[in-house]
Structure formats: structure tokens, C-alpha cells
mmCIF file with all atom_site columns, C-alpha atoms in Angstrom:
data_model
loop_
_atom_site.group_PDB
_atom_site.id
_atom_site.type_symbol
_atom_site.label_atom_id
_atom_site.label_alt_id
_atom_site.label_comp_id
_atom_site.label_asym_id
_atom_site.label_entity_id
_atom_site.label_seq_id
_atom_site.pdbx_PDB_ins_code
_atom_site.Cartn_x
_atom_site.Cartn_y
_atom_site.Cartn_z
_atom_site.occupancy
_atom_site.B_iso_or_equiv
_atom_site.pdbx_formal_charge
_atom_site.auth_seq_id
_atom_site.auth_comp_id
_atom_site.auth_asym_id
_atom_site.auth_atom_id
_atom_site.pdbx_PDB_model_num
ATOM 1  C CA . UNK A 1 1  ? 313.206 83.883  194.653 1.00 0.00 ? 1  UNK A CA 1
ATOM 2  C CA . UNK A 1 2  ? 310.690 86.803  194.499 1.00 0.00 ? 2  UNK A CA 1
ATOM 3  C CA . UNK A 1 3  ? 312.230 88.908  197.541 1.00 0.00 ? 3  UNK A CA 1
ATOM 4  C CA . UNK A 1 4  ? 314.196 91.531  195.159 1.00 0.00 ? 4  UNK A CA 1
ATOM 5  C CA . UNK A 1 5  ? 310.546 92.695  194.221 1.00 0.00 ? 5  UNK A CA 1
ATOM 6  C CA . UNK A 1 6  ? 309.576 93.206  198.194 1.00 0.00 ? 6  UNK A CA 1
ATOM 7  C CA . UNK A 1 7  ? 310.168 97.061  198.455 1.00 0.00 ? 7  UNK A CA 1
ATOM 8  C CA . UNK A 1 8  ? 313.630 97.965  201.018 1.00 0.00 ? 8  UNK A CA 1
ATOM 9  C CA . UNK A 1 9  ? 311.307 101.240 202.227 1.00 0.00 ? 9  UNK A CA 1
ATOM 10 C CA . UNK A 1 10 ? 308.619 99.112  202.768 1.00 0.00 ? 10 UNK A CA 1
ATOM 11 C CA . UNK A 1 11 ? 310.714 96.201  204.891 1.00 0.00 ? 11 UNK A CA 1
ATOM 12 C CA . UNK A 1 12 ? 312.262 99.380  206.949 1.00 0.00 ? 12 UNK A CA 1
ATOM 13 C CA . UNK A 1 13 ? 308.956 100.109 208.495 1.00 0.00 ? 13 UNK A CA 1
ATOM 14 C CA . UNK A 1 14 ? 307.073 96.748  208.748 1.00 0.00 ? 14 UNK A CA 1
ATOM 15 C CA . UNK A 1 15 ? 306.976 95.815  212.224 1.00 0.00 ? 15 UNK A CA 1
ATOM 16 C CA . UNK A 1 16 ? 304.960 92.447  213.819 1.00 0.00 ? 16 UNK A CA 1
ATOM 17 C CA . UNK A 1 17 ? 301.164 93.157  214.004 1.00 0.00 ? 17 UNK A CA 1
ATOM 18 C CA . UNK A 1 18 ? 301.791 92.168  217.552 1.00 0.00 ? 18 UNK A CA 1
ATOM 19 C CA . UNK A 1 19 ? 304.259 93.476  219.447 1.00 0.00 ? 19 UNK A CA 1
ATOM 20 C CA . UNK A 1 20 ? 305.362 96.013  217.098 1.00 0.00 ? 20 UNK A CA 1
ATOM 21 C CA . UNK A 1 21 ? 308.961 94.416  217.738 1.00 0.00 ? 21 UNK A CA 1
ATOM 22 C CA . UNK A 1 22 ? 311.096 94.786  214.277 1.00 0.00 ? 22 UNK A CA 1
ATOM 23 C CA . UNK A 1 23 ? 311.060 92.357  211.726 1.00 0.00 ? 23 UNK A CA 1
ATOM 24 C CA . UNK A 1 24 ? 314.195 90.364  210.493 1.00 0.00 ? 24 UNK A CA 1
ATOM 25 C CA . UNK A 1 25 ? 314.003 88.974  206.848 1.00 0.00 ? 25 UNK A CA 1
ATOM 26 C CA . UNK A 1 26 ? 314.623 85.405  205.816 1.00 0.00 ? 26 UNK A CA 1
ATOM 27 C CA . UNK A 1 27 ? 315.258 85.338  201.880 1.00 0.00 ? 27 UNK A CA 1
ATOM 28 C CA . UNK A 1 28 ? 315.913 81.776  201.923 1.00 0.00 ? 28 UNK A CA 1
ATOM 29 C CA . UNK A 1 29 ? 312.197 81.127  203.674 1.00 0.00 ? 29 UNK A CA 1
ATOM 30 C CA . UNK A 1 30 ? 310.769 84.687  202.271 1.00 0.00 ? 30 UNK A CA 1
ATOM 31 C CA . UNK A 1 31 ? 309.518 85.169  205.446 1.00 0.00 ? 31 UNK A CA 1
ATOM 32 C CA . UNK A 1 32 ? 309.490 88.371  207.957 1.00 0.00 ? 32 UNK A CA 1
ATOM 33 C CA . UNK A 1 33 ? 310.627 87.002  211.195 1.00 0.00 ? 33 UNK A CA 1
ATOM 34 C CA . UNK A 1 34 ? 309.724 88.446  214.859 1.00 0.00 ? 34 UNK A CA 1
ATOM 35 C CA . UNK A 1 35 ? 312.092 87.150  217.061 1.00 0.00 ? 35 UNK A CA 1
ATOM 36 C CA . UNK A 1 36 ? 310.100 88.161  219.969 1.00 0.00 ? 36 UNK A CA 1
ATOM 37 C CA . UNK A 1 37 ? 307.158 86.335  219.418 1.00 0.00 ? 37 UNK A CA 1
ATOM 38 C CA . UNK A 1 38 ? 308.834 83.440  217.437 1.00 0.00 ? 38 UNK A CA 1
ATOM 39 C CA . UNK A 1 39 ? 306.415 84.052  214.153 1.00 0.00 ? 39 UNK A CA 1
ATOM 40 C CA . UNK A 1 40 ? 307.541 84.225  210.392 1.00 0.00 ? 40 UNK A CA 1
ATOM 41 C CA . UNK A 1 41 ? 305.194 85.985  208.254 1.00 0.00 ? 41 UNK A CA 1
ATOM 42 C CA . UNK A 1 42 ? 305.430 84.921  204.562 1.00 0.00 ? 42 UNK A CA 1
ATOM 43 C CA . UNK A 1 43 ? 306.206 86.939  201.742 1.00 0.00 ? 43 UNK A CA 1
ATOM 44 C CA . UNK A 1 44 ? 303.796 85.717  198.769 1.00 0.00 ? 44 UNK A CA 1
ATOM 45 C CA . UNK A 1 45 ? 303.643 87.430  195.346 1.00 0.00 ? 45 UNK A CA 1
ATOM 46 C CA . UNK A 1 46 ? 306.042 90.023  196.519 1.00 0.00 ? 46 UNK A CA 1
ATOM 47 C CA . UNK A 1 47 ? 303.594 91.140  198.860 1.00 0.00 ? 47 UNK A CA 1
ATOM 48 C CA . UNK A 1 48 ? 304.583 90.906  203.098 1.00 0.00 ? 48 UNK A CA 1
ATOM 49 C CA . UNK A 1 49 ? 300.970 89.001  204.534 1.00 0.00 ? 49 UNK A CA 1
ATOM 50 C CA . UNK A 1 50 ? 301.171 90.563  208.097 1.00 0.00 ? 50 UNK A CA 1
ATOM 51 C CA . UNK A 1 51 ? 298.124 88.440  209.550 1.00 0.00 ? 51 UNK A CA 1
ATOM 52 C CA . UNK A 1 52 ? 298.880 86.565  212.880 1.00 0.00 ? 52 UNK A CA 1
ATOM 53 C CA . UNK A 1 53 ? 296.921 83.346  211.522 1.00 0.00 ? 53 UNK A CA 1
ATOM 54 C CA . UNK A 1 54 ? 299.329 83.039  208.228 1.00 0.00 ? 54 UNK A CA 1
ATOM 55 C CA . UNK A 1 55 ? 301.883 83.427  210.244 1.00 0.00 ? 55 UNK A CA 1
ATOM 56 C CA . UNK A 1 56 ? 304.367 80.500  211.128 1.00 0.00 ? 56 UNK A CA 1
ATOM 57 C CA . UNK A 1 57 ? 305.275 79.136  214.564 1.00 0.00 ? 57 UNK A CA 1
ATOM 58 C CA . UNK A 1 58 ? 309.304 78.611  214.535 1.00 0.00 ? 58 UNK A CA 1
ATOM 59 C CA . UNK A 1 59 ? 310.524 75.722  216.477 1.00 0.00 ? 59 UNK A CA 1
ATOM 60 C CA . UNK A 1 60 ? 312.017 75.561  219.516 1.00 0.00 ? 60 UNK A CA 1
ATOM 61 C CA . UNK A 1 61 ? 315.223 74.413  218.210 1.00 0.00 ? 61 UNK A CA 1
ATOM 62 C CA . UNK A 1 62 ? 314.758 76.877  214.863 1.00 0.00 ? 62 UNK A CA 1
ATOM 63 C CA . UNK A 1 63 ? 317.474 79.096  214.317 1.00 0.00 ? 63 UNK A CA 1
ATOM 64 C CA . UNK A 1 64 ? 316.300 83.001  214.102 1.00 0.00 ? 64 UNK A CA 1
ATOM 65 C CA . UNK A 1 65 ? 318.440 84.603  210.879 1.00 0.00 ? 65 UNK A CA 1
ATOM 66 C CA . UNK A 1 66 ? 320.085 88.102  211.849 1.00 0.00 ? 66 UNK A CA 1
#
């Protein structure tokens, strides 16, 4: 798991590029989750990829981590 290398200060200031809402870290999936838009932004090579076209839509029944 590579998430430990992402700086906590960076995670604290990142927001969803669409709604500007807060993001939740899903360590197991190496993703940042926007609960409002139900999108999961990947973290690749220790870098959050904050592009809408790279985000994964959460399934309607998929639980959002808190």
C-alpha cells in the first residue's frame, strides 16, 4: 500500500474538483472519495489524480468510507 507516502497536509487541503467538497481517504483502495458526487479519485505513484475523467463512479450500493 502506497498511501502512507501522500502528505497529510496535502490531503487536508485537497477538495473535489467538481463540487469543492471535502474528500475522504480510502486507504484500502488508494482513493480519495467525494461523498457528494459519489466519485473516487485514484492515487497513483503517491500522487492524487484529481481529474474528473480519471475518477471512478461509486456504485449505488457501494458504501462510502468515513
